[in-house]
PDB file of C-alpha atoms in Angstrom:
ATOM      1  CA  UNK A   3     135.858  91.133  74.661  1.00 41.00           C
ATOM      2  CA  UNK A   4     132.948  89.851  72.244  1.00 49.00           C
ATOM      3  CA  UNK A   5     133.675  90.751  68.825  1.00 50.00           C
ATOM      4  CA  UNK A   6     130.740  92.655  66.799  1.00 54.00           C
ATOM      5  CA  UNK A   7     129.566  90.798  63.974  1.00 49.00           C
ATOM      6  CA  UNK A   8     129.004  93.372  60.938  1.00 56.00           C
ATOM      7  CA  UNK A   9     126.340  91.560  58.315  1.00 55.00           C
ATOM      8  CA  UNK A  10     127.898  93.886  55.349  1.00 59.00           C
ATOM      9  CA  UNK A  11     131.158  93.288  56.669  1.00 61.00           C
ATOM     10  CA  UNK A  12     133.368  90.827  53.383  1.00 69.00           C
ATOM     11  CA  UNK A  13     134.025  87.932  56.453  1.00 77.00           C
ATOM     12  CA  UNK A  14     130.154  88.081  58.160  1.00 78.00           C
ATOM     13  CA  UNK A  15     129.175  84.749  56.864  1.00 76.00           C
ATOM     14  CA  UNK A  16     132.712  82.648  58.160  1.00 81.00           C
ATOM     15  CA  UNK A  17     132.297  84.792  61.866  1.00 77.00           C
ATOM     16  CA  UNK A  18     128.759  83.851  61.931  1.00 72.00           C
ATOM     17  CA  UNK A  19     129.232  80.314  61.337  1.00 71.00           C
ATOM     18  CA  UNK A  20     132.292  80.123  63.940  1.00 75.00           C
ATOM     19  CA  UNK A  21     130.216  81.908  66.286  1.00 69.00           C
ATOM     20  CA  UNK A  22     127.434  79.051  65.923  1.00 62.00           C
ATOM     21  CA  UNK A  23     129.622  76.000  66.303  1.00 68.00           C
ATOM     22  CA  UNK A  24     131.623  77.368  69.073  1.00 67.00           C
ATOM     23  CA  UNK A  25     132.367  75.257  71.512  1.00 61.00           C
ATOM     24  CA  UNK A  26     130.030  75.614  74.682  1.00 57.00           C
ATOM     25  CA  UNK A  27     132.484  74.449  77.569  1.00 58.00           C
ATOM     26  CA  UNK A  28     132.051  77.348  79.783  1.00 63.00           C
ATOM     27  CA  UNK A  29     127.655  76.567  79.605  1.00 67.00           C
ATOM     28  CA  UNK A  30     128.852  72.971  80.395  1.00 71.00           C
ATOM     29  CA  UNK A  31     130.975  74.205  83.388  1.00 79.00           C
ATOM     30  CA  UNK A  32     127.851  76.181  84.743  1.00 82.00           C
ATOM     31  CA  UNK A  33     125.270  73.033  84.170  1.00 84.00           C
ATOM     32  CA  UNK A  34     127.565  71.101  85.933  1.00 88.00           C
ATOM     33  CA  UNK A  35     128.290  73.597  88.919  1.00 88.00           C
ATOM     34  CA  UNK A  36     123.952  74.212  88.931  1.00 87.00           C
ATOM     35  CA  UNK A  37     123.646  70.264  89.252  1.00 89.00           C
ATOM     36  CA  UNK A  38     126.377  69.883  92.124  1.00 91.00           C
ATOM     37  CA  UNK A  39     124.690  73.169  93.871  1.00 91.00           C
ATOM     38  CA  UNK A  40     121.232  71.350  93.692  1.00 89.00           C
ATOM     39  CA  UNK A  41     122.334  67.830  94.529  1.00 91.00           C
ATOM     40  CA  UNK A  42     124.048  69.224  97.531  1.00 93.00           C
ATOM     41  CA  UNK A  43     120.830  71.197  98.390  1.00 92.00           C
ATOM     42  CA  UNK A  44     119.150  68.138  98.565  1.00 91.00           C
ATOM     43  CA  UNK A  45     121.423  66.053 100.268  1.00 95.00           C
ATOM     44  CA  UNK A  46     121.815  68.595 103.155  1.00 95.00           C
ATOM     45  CA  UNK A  47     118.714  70.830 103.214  1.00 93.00           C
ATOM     46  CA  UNK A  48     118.729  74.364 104.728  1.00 92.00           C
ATOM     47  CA  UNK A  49     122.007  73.658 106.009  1.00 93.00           C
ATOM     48  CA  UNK A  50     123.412  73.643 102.458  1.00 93.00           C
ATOM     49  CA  UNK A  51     120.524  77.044 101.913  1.00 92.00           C
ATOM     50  CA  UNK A  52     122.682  78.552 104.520  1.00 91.00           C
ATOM     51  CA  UNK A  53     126.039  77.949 103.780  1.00 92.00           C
ATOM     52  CA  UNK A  54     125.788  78.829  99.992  1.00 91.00           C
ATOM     53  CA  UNK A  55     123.646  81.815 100.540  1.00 88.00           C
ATOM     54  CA  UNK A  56     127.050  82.737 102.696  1.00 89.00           C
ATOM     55  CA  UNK A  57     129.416  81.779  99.872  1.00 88.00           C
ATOM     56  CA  UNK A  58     127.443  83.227  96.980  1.00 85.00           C
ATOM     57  CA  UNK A  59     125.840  86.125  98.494  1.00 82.00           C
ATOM     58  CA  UNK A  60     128.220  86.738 101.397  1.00 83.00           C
ATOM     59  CA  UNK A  61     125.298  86.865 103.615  1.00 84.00           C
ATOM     60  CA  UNK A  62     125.305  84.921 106.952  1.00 87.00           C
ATOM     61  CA  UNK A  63     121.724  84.021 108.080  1.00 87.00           C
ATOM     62  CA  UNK A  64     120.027  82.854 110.849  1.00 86.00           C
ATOM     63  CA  UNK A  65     117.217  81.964 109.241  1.00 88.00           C
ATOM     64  CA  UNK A  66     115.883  81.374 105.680  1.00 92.00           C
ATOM     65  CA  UNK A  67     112.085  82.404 106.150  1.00 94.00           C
ATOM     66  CA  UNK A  68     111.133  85.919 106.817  1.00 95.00           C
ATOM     67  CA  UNK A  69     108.954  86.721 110.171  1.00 94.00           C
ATOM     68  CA  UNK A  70     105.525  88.570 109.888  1.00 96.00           C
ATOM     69  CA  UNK A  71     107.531  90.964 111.928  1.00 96.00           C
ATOM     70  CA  UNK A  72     110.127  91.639 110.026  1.00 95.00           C
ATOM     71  CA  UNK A  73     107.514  91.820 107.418  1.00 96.00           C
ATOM     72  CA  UNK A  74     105.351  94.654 108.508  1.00 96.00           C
ATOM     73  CA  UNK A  75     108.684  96.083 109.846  1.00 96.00           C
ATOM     74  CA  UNK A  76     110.035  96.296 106.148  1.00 95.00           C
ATOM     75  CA  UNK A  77     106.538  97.567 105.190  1.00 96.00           C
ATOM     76  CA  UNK A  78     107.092 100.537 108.077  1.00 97.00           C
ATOM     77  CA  UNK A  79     110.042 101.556 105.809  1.00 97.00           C
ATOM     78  CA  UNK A  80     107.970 102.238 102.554  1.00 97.00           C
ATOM     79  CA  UNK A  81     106.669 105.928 101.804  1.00 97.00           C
ATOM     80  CA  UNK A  82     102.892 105.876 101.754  1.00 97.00           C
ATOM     81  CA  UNK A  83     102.708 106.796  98.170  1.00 97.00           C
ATOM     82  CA  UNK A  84     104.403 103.435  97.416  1.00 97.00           C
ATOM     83  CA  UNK A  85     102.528 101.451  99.426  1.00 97.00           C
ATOM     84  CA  UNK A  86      99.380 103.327  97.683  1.00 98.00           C
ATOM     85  CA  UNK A  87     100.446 102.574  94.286  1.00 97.00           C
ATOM     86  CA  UNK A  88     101.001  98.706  95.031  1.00 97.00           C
ATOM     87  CA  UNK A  89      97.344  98.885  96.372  1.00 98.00           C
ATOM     88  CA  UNK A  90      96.237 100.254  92.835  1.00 98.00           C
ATOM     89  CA  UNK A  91      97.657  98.059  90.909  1.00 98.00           C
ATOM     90  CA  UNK A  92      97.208  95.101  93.528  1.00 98.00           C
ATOM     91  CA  UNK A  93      93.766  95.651  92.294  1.00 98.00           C
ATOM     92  CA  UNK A  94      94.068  96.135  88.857  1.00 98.00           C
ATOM     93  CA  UNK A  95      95.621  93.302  88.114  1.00 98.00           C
ATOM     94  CA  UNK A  96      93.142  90.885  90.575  1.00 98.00           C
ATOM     95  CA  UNK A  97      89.939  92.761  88.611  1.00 98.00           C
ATOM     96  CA  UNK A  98      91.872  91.894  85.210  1.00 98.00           C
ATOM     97  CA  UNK A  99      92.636  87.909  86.340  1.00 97.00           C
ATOM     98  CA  UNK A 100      89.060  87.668  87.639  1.00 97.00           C
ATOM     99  CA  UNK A 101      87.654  88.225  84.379  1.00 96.00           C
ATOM    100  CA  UNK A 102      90.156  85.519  83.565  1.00 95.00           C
ATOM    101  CA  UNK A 103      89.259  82.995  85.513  1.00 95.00           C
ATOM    102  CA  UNK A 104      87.506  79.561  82.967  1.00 94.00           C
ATOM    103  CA  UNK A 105      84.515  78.441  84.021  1.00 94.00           C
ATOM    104  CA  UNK A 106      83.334  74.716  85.001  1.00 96.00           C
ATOM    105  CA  UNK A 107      80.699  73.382  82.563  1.00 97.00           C
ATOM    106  CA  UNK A 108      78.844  69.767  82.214  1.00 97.00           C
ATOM    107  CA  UNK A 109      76.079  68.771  79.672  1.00 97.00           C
ATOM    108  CA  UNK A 110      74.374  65.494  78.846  1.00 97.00           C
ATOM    109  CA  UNK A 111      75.341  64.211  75.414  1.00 97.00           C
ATOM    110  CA  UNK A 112      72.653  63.252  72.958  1.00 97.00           C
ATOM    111  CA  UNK A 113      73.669  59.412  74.408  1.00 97.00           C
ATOM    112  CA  UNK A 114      72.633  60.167  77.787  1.00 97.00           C
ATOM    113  CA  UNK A 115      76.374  60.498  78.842  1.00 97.00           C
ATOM    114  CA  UNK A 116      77.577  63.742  80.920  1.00 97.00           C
ATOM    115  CA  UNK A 117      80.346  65.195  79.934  1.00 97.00           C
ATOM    116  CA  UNK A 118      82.304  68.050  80.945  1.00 97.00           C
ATOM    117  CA  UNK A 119      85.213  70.110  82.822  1.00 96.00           C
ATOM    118  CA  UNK A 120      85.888  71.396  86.036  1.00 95.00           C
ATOM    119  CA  UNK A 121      89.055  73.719  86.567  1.00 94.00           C
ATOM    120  CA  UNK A 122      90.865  73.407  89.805  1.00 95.00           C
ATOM    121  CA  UNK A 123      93.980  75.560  91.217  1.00 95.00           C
ATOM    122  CA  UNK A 124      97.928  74.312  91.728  1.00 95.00           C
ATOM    123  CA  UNK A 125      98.156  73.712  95.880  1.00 96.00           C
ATOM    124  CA  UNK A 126     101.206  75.847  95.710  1.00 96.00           C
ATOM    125  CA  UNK A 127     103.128  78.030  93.622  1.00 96.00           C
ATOM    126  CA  UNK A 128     106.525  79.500  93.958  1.00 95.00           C
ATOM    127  CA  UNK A 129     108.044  82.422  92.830  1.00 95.00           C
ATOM    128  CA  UNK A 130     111.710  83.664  92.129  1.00 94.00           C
ATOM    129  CA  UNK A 131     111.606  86.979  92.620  1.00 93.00           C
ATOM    130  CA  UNK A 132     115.430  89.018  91.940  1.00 89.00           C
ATOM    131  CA  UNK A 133     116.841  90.923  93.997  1.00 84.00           C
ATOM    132  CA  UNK A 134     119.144  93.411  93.808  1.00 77.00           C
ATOM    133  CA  UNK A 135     119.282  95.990  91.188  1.00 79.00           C
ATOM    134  CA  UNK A 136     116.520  94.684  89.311  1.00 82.00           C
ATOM    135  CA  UNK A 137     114.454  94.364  92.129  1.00 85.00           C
ATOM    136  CA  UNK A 138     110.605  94.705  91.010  1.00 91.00           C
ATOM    137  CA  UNK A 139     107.983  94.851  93.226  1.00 95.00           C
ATOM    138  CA  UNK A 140     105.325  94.913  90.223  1.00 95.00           C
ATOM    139  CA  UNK A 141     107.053  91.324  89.340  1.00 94.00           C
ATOM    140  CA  UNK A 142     105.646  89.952  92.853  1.00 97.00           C
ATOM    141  CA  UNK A 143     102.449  91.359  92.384  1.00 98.00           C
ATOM    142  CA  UNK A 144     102.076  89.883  88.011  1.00 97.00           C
ATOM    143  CA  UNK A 145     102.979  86.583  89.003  1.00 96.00           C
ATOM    144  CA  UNK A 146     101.542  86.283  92.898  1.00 98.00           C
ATOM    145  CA  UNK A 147      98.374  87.978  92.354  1.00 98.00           C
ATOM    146  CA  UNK A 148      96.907  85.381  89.249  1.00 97.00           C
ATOM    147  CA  UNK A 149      97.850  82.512  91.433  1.00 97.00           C
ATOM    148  CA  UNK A 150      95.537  83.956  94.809  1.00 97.00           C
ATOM    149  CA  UNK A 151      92.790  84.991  92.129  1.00 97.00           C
ATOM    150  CA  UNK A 152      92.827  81.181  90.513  1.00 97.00           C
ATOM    151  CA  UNK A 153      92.567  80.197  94.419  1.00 96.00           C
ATOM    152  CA  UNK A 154      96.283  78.920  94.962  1.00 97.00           C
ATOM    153  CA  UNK A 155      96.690  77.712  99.040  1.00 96.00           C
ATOM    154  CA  UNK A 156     100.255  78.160  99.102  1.00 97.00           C
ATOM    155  CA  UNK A 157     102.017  80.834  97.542  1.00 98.00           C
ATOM    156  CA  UNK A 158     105.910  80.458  98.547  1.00 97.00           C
ATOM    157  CA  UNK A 159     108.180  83.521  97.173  1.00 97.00           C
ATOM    158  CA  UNK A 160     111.906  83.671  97.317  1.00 95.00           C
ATOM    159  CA  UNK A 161     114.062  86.439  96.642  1.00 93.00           C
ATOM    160  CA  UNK A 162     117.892  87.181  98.213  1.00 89.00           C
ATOM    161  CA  UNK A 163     118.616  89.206 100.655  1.00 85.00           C
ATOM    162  CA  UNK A 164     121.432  91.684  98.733  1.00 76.00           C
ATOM    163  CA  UNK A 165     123.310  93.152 101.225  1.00 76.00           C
ATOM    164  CA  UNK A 166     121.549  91.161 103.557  1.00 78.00           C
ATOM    165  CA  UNK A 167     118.631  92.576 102.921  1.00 85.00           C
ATOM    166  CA  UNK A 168     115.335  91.804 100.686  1.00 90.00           C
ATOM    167  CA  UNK A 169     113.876  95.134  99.105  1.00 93.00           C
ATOM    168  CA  UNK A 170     110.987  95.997 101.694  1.00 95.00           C
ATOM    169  CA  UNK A 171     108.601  97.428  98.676  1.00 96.00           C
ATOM    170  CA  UNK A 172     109.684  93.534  97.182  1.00 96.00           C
ATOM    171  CA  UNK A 173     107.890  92.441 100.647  1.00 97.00           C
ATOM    172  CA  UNK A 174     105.099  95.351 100.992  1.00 97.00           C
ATOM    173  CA  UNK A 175     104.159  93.602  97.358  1.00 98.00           C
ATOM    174  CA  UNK A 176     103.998  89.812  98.344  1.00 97.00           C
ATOM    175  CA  UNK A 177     102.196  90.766 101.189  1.00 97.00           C
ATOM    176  CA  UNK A 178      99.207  92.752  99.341  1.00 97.00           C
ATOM    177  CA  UNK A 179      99.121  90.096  96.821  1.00 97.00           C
ATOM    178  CA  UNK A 180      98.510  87.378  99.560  1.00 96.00           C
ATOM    179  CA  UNK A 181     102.355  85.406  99.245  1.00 97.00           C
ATOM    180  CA  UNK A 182     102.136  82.777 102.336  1.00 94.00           C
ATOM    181  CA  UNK A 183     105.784  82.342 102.715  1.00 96.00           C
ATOM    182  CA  UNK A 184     108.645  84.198 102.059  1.00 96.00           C
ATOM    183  CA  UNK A 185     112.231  83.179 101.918  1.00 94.00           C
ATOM    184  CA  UNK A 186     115.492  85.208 101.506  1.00 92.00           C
ATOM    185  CA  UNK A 187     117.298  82.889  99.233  1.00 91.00           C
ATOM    186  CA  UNK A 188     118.457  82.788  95.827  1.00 86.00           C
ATOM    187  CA  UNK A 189     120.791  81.632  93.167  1.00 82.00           C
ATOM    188  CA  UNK A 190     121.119  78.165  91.906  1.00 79.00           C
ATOM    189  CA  UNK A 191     120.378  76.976  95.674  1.00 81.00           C
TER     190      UNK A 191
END
């Protein structure tokens, strides 16, 4: 158990500096298991997705990418006043990210010389949504939205599938806020 530092407490200053300089082994242990999770990823592809979605998750899939079917079919499960409230704020947010969005803008110099900018979108964007517990739908539609207003092609989401399955109000969002692919993965992997 993690002891409580007290700052009026006589020893505060000697269990503040020990907590400091302690050693980090165990944040060593975890970079090192991330790095062997994402070297195998890469060595191995979906393969790798696949078995360590089983061995973290204990989910067995068949495939990594969610259908448009099993899309609208997660949709079908939301109550009408959720799906109604993702609308409104689907919209609030666009109409504030609009009034967002920089403008392009060239002038001639007093040399003769035109100058200026031009703003252009990512191609793609991806997004980690969590899953689980903290499972936010409004956290698809803050961070998926901006990029489809700034006029992002590819908007990739992936989110796990706890339990084996994703949160369908999770999917009702990325699909009002325009998410091209969606993936039930997550984790290091």
């Amino acid at each position: 158990m993690a002891r409580r530092l007290n700052a009026s407490a006589p020893d505060f200053e000697s269990a503040f500096d020990a907590l400091l300089n302690a050693k980090r082994e165990q944040d060593e242990d975890v970079a090192m298991a991330v790095r062997a999770i994402i070297a195998d990823v890469r060595a191995r592809g979906d393969a790798a997705l696949i078995e360590l979605t089983e061995r973290f998750d204990r989910v067995k899939l068949a495939s990594l990418r969610l259908s448009v079917a099993e899309i609208d079919a997660a949709e079908d499960q939301c109550s009408k006043e959720a799906l109604k409230a993702l609308d409104v704020a689907a919209k609030r947010i666009e109409t504030y990210h609009r009034r967002q969005l920089p403008k392009d803008d060239s002038f001639i110099d007093e040399t003769g010389a035109t100058l200026g900018w031009r703003w252009k979108p990512l191609d793609s964007v991806g997004l980690y949504v969590p899953g689980g517990t903290a499972s936010y739908p409004s956290s698809v539609l803050m961070n998926a939205v901006p990029a489809r207003v700034a006029g992002v092609a590819r908007i990739a989401m992936v989110t796990p599938a706890s339990g084996g399955k994703v949160n369908p109000l999770v999917l009702a969002a990325a699909k009002r806020a325009g998410v091209s692919e969606m993936y039930r993965i997550g984790g290091a992997q």
